Coordinates of N, CA and C in Angstrom, one line a residue:
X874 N -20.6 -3.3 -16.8 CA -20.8 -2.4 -17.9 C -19.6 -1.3 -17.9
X875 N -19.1 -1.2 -19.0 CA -17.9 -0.1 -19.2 C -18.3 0.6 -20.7
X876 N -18.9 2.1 -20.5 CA -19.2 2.1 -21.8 C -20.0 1.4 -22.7
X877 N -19.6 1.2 -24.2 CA -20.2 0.3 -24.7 C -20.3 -1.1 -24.6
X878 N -19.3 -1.7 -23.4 CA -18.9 -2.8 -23.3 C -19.7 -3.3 -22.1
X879 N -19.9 -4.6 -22.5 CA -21.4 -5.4 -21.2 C -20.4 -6.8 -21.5
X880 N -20.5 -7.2 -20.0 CA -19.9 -8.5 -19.8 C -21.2 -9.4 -18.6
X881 N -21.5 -10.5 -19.1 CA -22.6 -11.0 -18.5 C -21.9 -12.9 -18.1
X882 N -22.2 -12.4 -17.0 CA -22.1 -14.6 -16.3 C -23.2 -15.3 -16.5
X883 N -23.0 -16.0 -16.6 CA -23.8 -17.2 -16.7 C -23.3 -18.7 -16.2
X884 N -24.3 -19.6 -16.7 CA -23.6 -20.7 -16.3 C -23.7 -21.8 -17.6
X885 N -24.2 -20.5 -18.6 CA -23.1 -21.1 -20.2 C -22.0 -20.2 -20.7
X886 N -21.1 -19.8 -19.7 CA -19.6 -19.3 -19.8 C -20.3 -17.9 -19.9
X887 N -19.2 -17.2 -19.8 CA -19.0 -16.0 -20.4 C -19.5 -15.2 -21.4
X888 N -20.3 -14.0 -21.6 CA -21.2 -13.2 -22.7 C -20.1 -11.8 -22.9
X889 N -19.6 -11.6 -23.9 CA -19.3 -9.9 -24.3 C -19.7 -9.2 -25.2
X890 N -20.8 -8.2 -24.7 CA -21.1 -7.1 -25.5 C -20.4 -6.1 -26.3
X891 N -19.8 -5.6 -27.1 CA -19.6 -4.3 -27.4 C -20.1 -3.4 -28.0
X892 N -21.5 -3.5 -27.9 CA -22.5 -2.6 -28.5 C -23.9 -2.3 -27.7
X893 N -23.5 -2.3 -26.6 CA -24.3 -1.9 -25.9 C -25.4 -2.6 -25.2
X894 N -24.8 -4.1 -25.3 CA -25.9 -5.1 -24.9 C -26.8 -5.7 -26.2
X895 N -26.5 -5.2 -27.7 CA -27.7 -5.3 -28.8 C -26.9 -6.5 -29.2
X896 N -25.8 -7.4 -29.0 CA -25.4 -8.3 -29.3 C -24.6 -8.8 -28.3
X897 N -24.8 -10.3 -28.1 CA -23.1 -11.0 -27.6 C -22.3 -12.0 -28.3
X898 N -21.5 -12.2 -27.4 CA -20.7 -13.1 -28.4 C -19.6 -14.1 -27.1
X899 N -19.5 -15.1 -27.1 CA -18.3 -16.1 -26.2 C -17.5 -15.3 -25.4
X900 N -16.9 -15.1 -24.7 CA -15.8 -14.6 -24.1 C -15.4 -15.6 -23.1
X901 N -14.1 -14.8 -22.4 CA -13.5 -15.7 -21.3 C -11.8 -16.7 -22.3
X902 N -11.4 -17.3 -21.4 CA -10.3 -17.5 -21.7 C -11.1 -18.8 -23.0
X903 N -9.7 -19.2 -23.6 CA -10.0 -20.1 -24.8 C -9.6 -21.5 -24.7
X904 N -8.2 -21.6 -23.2 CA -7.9 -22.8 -22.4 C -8.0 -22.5 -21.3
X905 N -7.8 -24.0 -21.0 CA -7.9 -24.2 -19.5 C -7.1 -25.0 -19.3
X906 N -7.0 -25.9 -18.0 CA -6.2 -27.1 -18.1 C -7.0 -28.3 -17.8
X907 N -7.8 -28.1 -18.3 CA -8.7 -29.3 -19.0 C -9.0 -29.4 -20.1
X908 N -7.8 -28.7 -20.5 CA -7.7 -29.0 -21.9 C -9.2 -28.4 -23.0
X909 N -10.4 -28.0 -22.6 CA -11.2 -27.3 -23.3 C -11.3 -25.8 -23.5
X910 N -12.0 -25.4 -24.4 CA -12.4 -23.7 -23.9 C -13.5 -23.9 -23.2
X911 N -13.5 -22.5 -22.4 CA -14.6 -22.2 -21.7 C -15.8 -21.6 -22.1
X912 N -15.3 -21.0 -23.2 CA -16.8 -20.5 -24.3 C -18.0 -21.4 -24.1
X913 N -18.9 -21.3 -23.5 CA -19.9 -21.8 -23.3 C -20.0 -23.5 -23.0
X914 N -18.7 -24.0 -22.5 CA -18.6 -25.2 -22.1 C -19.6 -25.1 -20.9
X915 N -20.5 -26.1 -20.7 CA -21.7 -26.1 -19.5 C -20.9 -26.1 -18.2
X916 N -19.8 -27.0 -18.5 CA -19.2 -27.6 -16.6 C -18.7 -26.0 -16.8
X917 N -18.2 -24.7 -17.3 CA -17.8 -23.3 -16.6 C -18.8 -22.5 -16.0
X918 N -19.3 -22.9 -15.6 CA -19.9 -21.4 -14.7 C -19.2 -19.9 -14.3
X919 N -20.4 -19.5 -14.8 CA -19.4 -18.0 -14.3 C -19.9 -17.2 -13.1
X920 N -19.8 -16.9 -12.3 CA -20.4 -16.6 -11.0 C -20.3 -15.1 -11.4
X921 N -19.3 -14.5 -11.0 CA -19.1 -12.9 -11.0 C -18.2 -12.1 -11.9
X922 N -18.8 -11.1 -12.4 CA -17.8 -10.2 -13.0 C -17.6 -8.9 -12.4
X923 N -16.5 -8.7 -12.3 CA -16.2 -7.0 -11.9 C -15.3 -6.5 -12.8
X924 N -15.3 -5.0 -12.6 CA -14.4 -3.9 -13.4 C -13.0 -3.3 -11.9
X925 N -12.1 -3.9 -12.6 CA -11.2 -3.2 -11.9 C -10.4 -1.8 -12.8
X926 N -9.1 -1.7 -11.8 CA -8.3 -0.7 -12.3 C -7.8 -1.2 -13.7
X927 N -8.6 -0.7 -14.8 CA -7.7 -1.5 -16.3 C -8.1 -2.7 -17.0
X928 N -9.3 -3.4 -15.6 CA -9.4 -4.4 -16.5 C -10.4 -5.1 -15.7
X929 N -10.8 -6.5 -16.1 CA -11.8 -6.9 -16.2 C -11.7 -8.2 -15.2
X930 N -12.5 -9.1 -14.2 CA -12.3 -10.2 -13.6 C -13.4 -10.8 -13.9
X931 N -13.2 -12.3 -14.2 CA -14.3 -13.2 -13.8 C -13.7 -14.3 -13.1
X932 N -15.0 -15.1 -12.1 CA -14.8 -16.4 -11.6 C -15.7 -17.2 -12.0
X933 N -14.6 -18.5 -12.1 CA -14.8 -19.4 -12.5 C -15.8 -20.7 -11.8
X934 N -16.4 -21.4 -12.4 CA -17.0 -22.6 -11.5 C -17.1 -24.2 -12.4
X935 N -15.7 -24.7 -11.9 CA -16.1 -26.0 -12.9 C -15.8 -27.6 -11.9
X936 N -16.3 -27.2 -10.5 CA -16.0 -28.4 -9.3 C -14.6 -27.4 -8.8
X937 N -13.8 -27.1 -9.3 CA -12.9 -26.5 -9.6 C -13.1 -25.0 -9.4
X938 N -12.7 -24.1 -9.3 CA -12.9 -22.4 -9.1 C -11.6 -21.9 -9.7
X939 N -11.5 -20.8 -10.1 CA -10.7 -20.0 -10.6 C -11.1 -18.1 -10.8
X940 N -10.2 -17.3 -11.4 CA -10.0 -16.4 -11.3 C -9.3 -15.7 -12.7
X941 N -10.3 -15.2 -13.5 CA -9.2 -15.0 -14.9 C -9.4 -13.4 -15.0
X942 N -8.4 -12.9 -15.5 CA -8.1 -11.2 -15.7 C -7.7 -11.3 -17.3
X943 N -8.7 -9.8 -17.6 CA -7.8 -9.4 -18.9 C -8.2 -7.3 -18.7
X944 N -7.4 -7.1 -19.6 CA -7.0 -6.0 -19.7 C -8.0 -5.4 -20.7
X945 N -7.8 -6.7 -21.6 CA -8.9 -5.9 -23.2 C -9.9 -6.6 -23.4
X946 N -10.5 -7.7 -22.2 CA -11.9 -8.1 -22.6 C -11.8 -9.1 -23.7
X947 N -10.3 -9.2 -24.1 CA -10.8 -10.8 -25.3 C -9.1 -12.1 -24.7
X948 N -8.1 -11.3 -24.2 CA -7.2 -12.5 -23.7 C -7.4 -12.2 -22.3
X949 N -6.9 -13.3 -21.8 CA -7.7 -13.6 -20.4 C -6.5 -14.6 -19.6
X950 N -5.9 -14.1 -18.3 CA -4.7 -14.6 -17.8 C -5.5 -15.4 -16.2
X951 N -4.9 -16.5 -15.8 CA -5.7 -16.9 -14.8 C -4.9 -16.3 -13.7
X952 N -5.3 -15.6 -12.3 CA -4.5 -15.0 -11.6 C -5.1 -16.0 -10.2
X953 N -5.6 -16.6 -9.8 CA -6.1 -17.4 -9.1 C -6.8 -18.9 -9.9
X954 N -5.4 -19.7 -10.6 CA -5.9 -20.5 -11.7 C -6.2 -21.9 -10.7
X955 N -7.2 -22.6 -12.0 CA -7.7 -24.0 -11.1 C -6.5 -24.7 -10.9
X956 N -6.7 -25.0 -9.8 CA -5.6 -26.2 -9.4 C -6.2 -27.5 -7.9
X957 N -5.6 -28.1 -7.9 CA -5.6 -28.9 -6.5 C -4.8 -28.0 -5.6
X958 N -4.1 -27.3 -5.4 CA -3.4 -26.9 -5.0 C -4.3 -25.6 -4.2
X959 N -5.1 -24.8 -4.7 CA -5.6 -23.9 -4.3 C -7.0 -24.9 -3.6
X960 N -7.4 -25.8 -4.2 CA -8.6 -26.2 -3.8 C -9.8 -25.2 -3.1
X961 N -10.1 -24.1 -4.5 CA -11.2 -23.5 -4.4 C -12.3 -24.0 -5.3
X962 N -13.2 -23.9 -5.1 CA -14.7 -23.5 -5.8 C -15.1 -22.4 -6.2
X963 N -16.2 -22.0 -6.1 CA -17.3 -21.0 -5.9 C -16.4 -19.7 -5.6
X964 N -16.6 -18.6 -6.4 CA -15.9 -17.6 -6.1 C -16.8 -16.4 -6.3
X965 N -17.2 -15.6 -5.2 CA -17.8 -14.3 -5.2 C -16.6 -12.9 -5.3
X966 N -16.7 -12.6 -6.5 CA -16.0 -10.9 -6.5 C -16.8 -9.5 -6.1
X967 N -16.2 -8.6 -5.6 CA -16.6 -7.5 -5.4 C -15.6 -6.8 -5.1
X968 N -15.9 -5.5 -5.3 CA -15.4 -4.2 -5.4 C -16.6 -3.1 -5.3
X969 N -15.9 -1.9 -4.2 CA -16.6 -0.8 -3.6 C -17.4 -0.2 -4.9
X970 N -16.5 0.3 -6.2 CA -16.6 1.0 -7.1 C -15.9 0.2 -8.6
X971 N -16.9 0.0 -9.4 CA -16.0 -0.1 -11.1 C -14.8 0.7 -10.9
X972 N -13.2 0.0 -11.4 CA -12.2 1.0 -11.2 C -11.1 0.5 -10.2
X973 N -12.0 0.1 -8.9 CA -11.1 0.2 -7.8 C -9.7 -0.8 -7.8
X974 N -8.8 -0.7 -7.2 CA -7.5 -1.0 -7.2 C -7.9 -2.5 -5.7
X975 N -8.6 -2.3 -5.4 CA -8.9 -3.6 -4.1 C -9.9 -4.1 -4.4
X976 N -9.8 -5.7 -4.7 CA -10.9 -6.5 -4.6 C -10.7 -7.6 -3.7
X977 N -12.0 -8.0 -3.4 CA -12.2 -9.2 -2.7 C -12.9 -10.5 -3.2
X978 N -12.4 -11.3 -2.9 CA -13.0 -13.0 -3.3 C -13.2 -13.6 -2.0
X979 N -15.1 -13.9 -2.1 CA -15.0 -15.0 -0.9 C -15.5 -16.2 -1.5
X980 N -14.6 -17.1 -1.3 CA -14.0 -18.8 -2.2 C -14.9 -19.4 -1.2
X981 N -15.8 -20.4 -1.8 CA -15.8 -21.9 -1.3 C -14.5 -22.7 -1.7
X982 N -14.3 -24.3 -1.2 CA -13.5 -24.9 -1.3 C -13.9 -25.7 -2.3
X983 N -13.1 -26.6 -3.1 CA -13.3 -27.6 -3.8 C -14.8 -28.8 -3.8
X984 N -15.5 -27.8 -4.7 CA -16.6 -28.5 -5.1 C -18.1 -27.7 -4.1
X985 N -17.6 -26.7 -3.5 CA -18.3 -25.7 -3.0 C -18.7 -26.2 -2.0
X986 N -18.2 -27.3 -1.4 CA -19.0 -28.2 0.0 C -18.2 -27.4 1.4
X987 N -17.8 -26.5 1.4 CA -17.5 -25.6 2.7 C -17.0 -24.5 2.4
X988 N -16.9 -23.5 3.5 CA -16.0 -21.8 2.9 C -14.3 -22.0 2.9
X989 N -14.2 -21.4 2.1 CA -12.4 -22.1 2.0 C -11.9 -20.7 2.6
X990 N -11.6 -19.6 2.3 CA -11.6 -18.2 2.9 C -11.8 -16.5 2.1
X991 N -11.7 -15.6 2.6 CA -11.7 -14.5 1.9 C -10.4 -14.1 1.4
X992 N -10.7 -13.7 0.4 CA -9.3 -13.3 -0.1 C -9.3 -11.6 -0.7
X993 N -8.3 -11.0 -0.5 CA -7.7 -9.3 -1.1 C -6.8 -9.4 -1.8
X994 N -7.2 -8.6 -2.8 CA -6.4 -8.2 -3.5 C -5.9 -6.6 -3.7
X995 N -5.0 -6.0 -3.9 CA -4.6 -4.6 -4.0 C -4.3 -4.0 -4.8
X996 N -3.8 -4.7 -6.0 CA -3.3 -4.6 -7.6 C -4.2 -4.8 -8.7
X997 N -5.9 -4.6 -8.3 CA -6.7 -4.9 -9.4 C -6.9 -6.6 -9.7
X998 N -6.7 -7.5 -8.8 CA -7.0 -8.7 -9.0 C -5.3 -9.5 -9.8
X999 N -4.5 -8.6 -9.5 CA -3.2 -9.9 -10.3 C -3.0 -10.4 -9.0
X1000 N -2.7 -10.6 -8.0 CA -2.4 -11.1 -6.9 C -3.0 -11.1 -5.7
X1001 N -3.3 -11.8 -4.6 CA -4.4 -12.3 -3.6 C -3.6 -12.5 -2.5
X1002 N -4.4 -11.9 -1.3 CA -3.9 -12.6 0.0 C -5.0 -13.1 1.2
X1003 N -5.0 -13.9 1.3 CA -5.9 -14.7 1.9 C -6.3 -14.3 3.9
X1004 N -7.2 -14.0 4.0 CA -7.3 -13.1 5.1 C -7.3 -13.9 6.3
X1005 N -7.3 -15.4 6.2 CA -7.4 -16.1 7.2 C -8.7 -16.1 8.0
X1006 N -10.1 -16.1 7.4 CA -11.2 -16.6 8.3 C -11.3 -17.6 9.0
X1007 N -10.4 -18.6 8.7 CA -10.6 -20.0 10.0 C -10.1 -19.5 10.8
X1008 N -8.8 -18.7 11.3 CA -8.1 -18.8 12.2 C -9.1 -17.8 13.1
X1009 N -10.4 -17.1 12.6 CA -10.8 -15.6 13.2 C -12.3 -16.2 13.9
X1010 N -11.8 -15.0 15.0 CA -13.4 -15.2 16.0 C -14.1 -13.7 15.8
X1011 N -15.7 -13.8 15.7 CA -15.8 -12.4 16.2 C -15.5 -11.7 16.8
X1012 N -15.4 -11.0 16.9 CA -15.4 -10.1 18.5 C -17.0 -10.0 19.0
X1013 N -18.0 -10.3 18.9 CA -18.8 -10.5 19.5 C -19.7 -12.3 19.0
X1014 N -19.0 -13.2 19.4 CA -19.4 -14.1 18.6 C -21.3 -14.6 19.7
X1015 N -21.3 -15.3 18.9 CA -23.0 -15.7 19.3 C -23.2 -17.1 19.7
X1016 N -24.5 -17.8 19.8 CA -24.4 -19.3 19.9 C -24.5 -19.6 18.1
X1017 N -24.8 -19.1 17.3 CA -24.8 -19.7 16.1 C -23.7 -19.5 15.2
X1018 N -23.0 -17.9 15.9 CA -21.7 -17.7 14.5 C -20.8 -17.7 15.7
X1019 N -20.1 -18.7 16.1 CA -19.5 -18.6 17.3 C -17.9 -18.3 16.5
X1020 N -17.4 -18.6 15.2 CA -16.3 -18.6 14.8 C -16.5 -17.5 12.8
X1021 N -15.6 -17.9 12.3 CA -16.2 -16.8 11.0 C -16.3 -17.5 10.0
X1022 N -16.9 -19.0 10.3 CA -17.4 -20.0 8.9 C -18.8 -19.5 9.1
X1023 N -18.8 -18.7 8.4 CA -20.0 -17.9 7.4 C -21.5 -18.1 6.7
X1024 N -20.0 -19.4 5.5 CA -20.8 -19.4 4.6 C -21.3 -21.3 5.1
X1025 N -20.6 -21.8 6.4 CA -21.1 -23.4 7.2 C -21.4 -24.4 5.9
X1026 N -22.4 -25.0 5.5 CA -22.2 -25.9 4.7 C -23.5 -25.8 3.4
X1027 N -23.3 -24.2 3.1 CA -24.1 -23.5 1.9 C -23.6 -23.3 1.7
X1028 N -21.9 -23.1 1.0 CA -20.9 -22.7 0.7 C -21.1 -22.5 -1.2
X1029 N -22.3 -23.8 -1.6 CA -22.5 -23.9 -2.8 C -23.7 -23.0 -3.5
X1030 N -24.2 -22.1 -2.2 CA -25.4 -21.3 -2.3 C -25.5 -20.2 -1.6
X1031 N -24.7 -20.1 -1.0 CA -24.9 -18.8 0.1 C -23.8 -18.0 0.1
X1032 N -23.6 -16.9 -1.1 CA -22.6 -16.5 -0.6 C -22.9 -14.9 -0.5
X1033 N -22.5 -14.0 0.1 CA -22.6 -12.7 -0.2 C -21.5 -11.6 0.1
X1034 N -21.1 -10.9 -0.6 CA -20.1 -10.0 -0.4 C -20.5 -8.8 -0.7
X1035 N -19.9 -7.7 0.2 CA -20.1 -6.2 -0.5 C -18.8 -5.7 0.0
X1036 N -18.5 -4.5 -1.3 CA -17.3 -3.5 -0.1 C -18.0 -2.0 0.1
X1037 N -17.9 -1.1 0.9 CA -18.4 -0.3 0.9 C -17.6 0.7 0.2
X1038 N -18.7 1.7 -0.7 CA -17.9 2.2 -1.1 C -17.2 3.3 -0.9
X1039 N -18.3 4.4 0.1 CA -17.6 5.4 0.9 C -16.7 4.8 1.9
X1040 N -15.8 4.1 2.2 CA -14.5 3.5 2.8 C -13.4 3.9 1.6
X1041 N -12.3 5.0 1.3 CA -11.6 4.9 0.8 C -10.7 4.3 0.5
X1042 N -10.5 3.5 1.7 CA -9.5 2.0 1.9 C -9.9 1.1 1.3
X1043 N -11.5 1.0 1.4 CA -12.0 -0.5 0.8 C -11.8 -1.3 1.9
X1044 N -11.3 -1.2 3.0 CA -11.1 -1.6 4.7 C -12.6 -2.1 4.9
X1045 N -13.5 -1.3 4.7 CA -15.1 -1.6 5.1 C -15.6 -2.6 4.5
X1046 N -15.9 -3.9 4.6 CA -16.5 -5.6 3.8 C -17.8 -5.8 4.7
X1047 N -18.4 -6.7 4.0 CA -19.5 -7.3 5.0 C -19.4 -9.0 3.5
X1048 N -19.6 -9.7 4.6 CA -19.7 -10.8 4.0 C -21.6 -12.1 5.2
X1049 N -21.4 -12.4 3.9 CA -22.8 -13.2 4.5 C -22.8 -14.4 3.6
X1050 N -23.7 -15.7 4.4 CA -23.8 -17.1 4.2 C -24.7 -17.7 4.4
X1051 N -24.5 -19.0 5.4 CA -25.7 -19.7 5.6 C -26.9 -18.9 7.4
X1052 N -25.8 -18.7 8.2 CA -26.5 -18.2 9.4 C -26.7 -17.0 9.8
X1053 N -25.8 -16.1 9.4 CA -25.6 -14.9 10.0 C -24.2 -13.7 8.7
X1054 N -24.4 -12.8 9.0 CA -23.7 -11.7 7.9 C -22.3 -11.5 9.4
X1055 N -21.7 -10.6 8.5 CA -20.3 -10.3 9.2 C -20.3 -8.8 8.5
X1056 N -19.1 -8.0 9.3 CA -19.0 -7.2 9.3 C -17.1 -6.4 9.6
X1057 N -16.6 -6.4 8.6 CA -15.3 -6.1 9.4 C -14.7 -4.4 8.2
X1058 N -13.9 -3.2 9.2 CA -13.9 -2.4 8.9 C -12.4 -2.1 9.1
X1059 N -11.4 -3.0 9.1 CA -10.2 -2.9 8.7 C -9.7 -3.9 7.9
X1060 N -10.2 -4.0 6.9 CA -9.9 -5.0 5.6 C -9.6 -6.7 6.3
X1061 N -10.1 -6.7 7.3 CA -10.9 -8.3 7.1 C -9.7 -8.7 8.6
X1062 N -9.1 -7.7 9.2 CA -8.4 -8.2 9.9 C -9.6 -8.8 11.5
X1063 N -10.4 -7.7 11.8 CA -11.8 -8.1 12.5 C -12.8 -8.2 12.2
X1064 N -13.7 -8.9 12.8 CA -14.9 -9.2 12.6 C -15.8 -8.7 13.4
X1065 N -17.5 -8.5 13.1 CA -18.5 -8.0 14.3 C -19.8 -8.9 13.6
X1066 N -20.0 -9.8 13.9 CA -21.4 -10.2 13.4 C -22.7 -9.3 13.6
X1067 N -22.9 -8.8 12.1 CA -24.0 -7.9 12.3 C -25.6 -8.4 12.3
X1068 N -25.9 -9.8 11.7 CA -27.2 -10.8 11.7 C -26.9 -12.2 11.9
X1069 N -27.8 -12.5 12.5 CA -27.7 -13.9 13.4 C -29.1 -14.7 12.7
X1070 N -29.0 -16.4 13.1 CA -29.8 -17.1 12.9 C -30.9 -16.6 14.0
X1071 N -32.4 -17.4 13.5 CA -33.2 -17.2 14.7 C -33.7 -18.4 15.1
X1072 N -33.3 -18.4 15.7 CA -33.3 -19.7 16.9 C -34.8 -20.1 16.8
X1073 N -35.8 -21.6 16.0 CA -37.3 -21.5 16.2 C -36.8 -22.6 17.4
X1074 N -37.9 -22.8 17.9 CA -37.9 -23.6 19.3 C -39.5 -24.4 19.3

């Protein structure tokens, strides 16, 4: 919500208010490269919207994941566009505060069947950098989260992100999945697992 303006996901595309929620109407980009619009095409899913610095983000869900930005809420630029190449899915956005200049994306991989990684951004979502969770251990790893695959093989259901907002950096994230949440307080460079599976026996 910005004002009079209400942006809603679904998983019949994209909803834009500009009256306060009393009506909607299609939104989201008009191509793709599948050649259709996304206006309520069923295979788009929309997972998340946020408000950044100026503008607006949603992600995309079509086997395929993406990332579209616009400025004015009706053209829409893909800044993390579908491709083979990226081989994402499932994409969770968040940001500390509507506004903020850092966001984060935690991506499933192609077709949402594993975690592909977390991604930052610092420019309001035009550009991304990938924080490297395979390569990361906790610093206190456990018998169940021994490494920082998170979201293991609910990648297509489990996802959870937050940034905190009193962190002025946006440094402060917590991400969570299938077994256990995470916890890292210099923008994703470490890890602390803060909940664990419980072991029945």
């Amino acid at each position: 919500v910005d004002g009079n303006t209400v942006f809603v996901a679904t998983t019949a595309g994209l909803w834009r208010s500009t009256d306060s929620g009393e009506t909607f109407a299609p939104a989201g980009p008009t191509t793709t490269p599948f050649g259709v619009s996304t206006h309520n095409h069923p295979a788009f899913w929309v997972w998340s919207v946020v408000r950044t610095n100026g503008a607006w983000l949603a992600s995309y869900d079509a086997g395929y994941g993406a990332v579209y930005r616009s400025t004015d809420g009706v053209n829409w630029t893909a800044t993390m566009p579908f491709s083979d190449e990226n081989d994402i899915g499932r994409i969770t956005l968040a940001v500390g505060q509507p506004g903020d200049q850092v966001v984060y994306a935690f991506a499933a991989d192609f077709n949402s069947n594993a975690q592909k990684d977390l991604f930052r951004s610092e420019d309001g979502g035009q550009t991304w950098t990938a924080l490297d969770l395979g390569d990361k251990k906790p610093v206190n790893p456990t018998e169940y989260q021994p490494d920082m695959n998170i979201m293991a093989d609910q990648a297509w259901y489990n996802q959870m992100l937050l940034v905190d907002p009193s962190d002025a950096d946006r440094n402060t994230v917590y991400i969570g999945g299938q077994f256990s949440s995470a916890k890292s307080a210099d923008g994703g460079a470490t890890w602390r697992v803060i909940s664990d599976w419980l072991a029945l026996d």
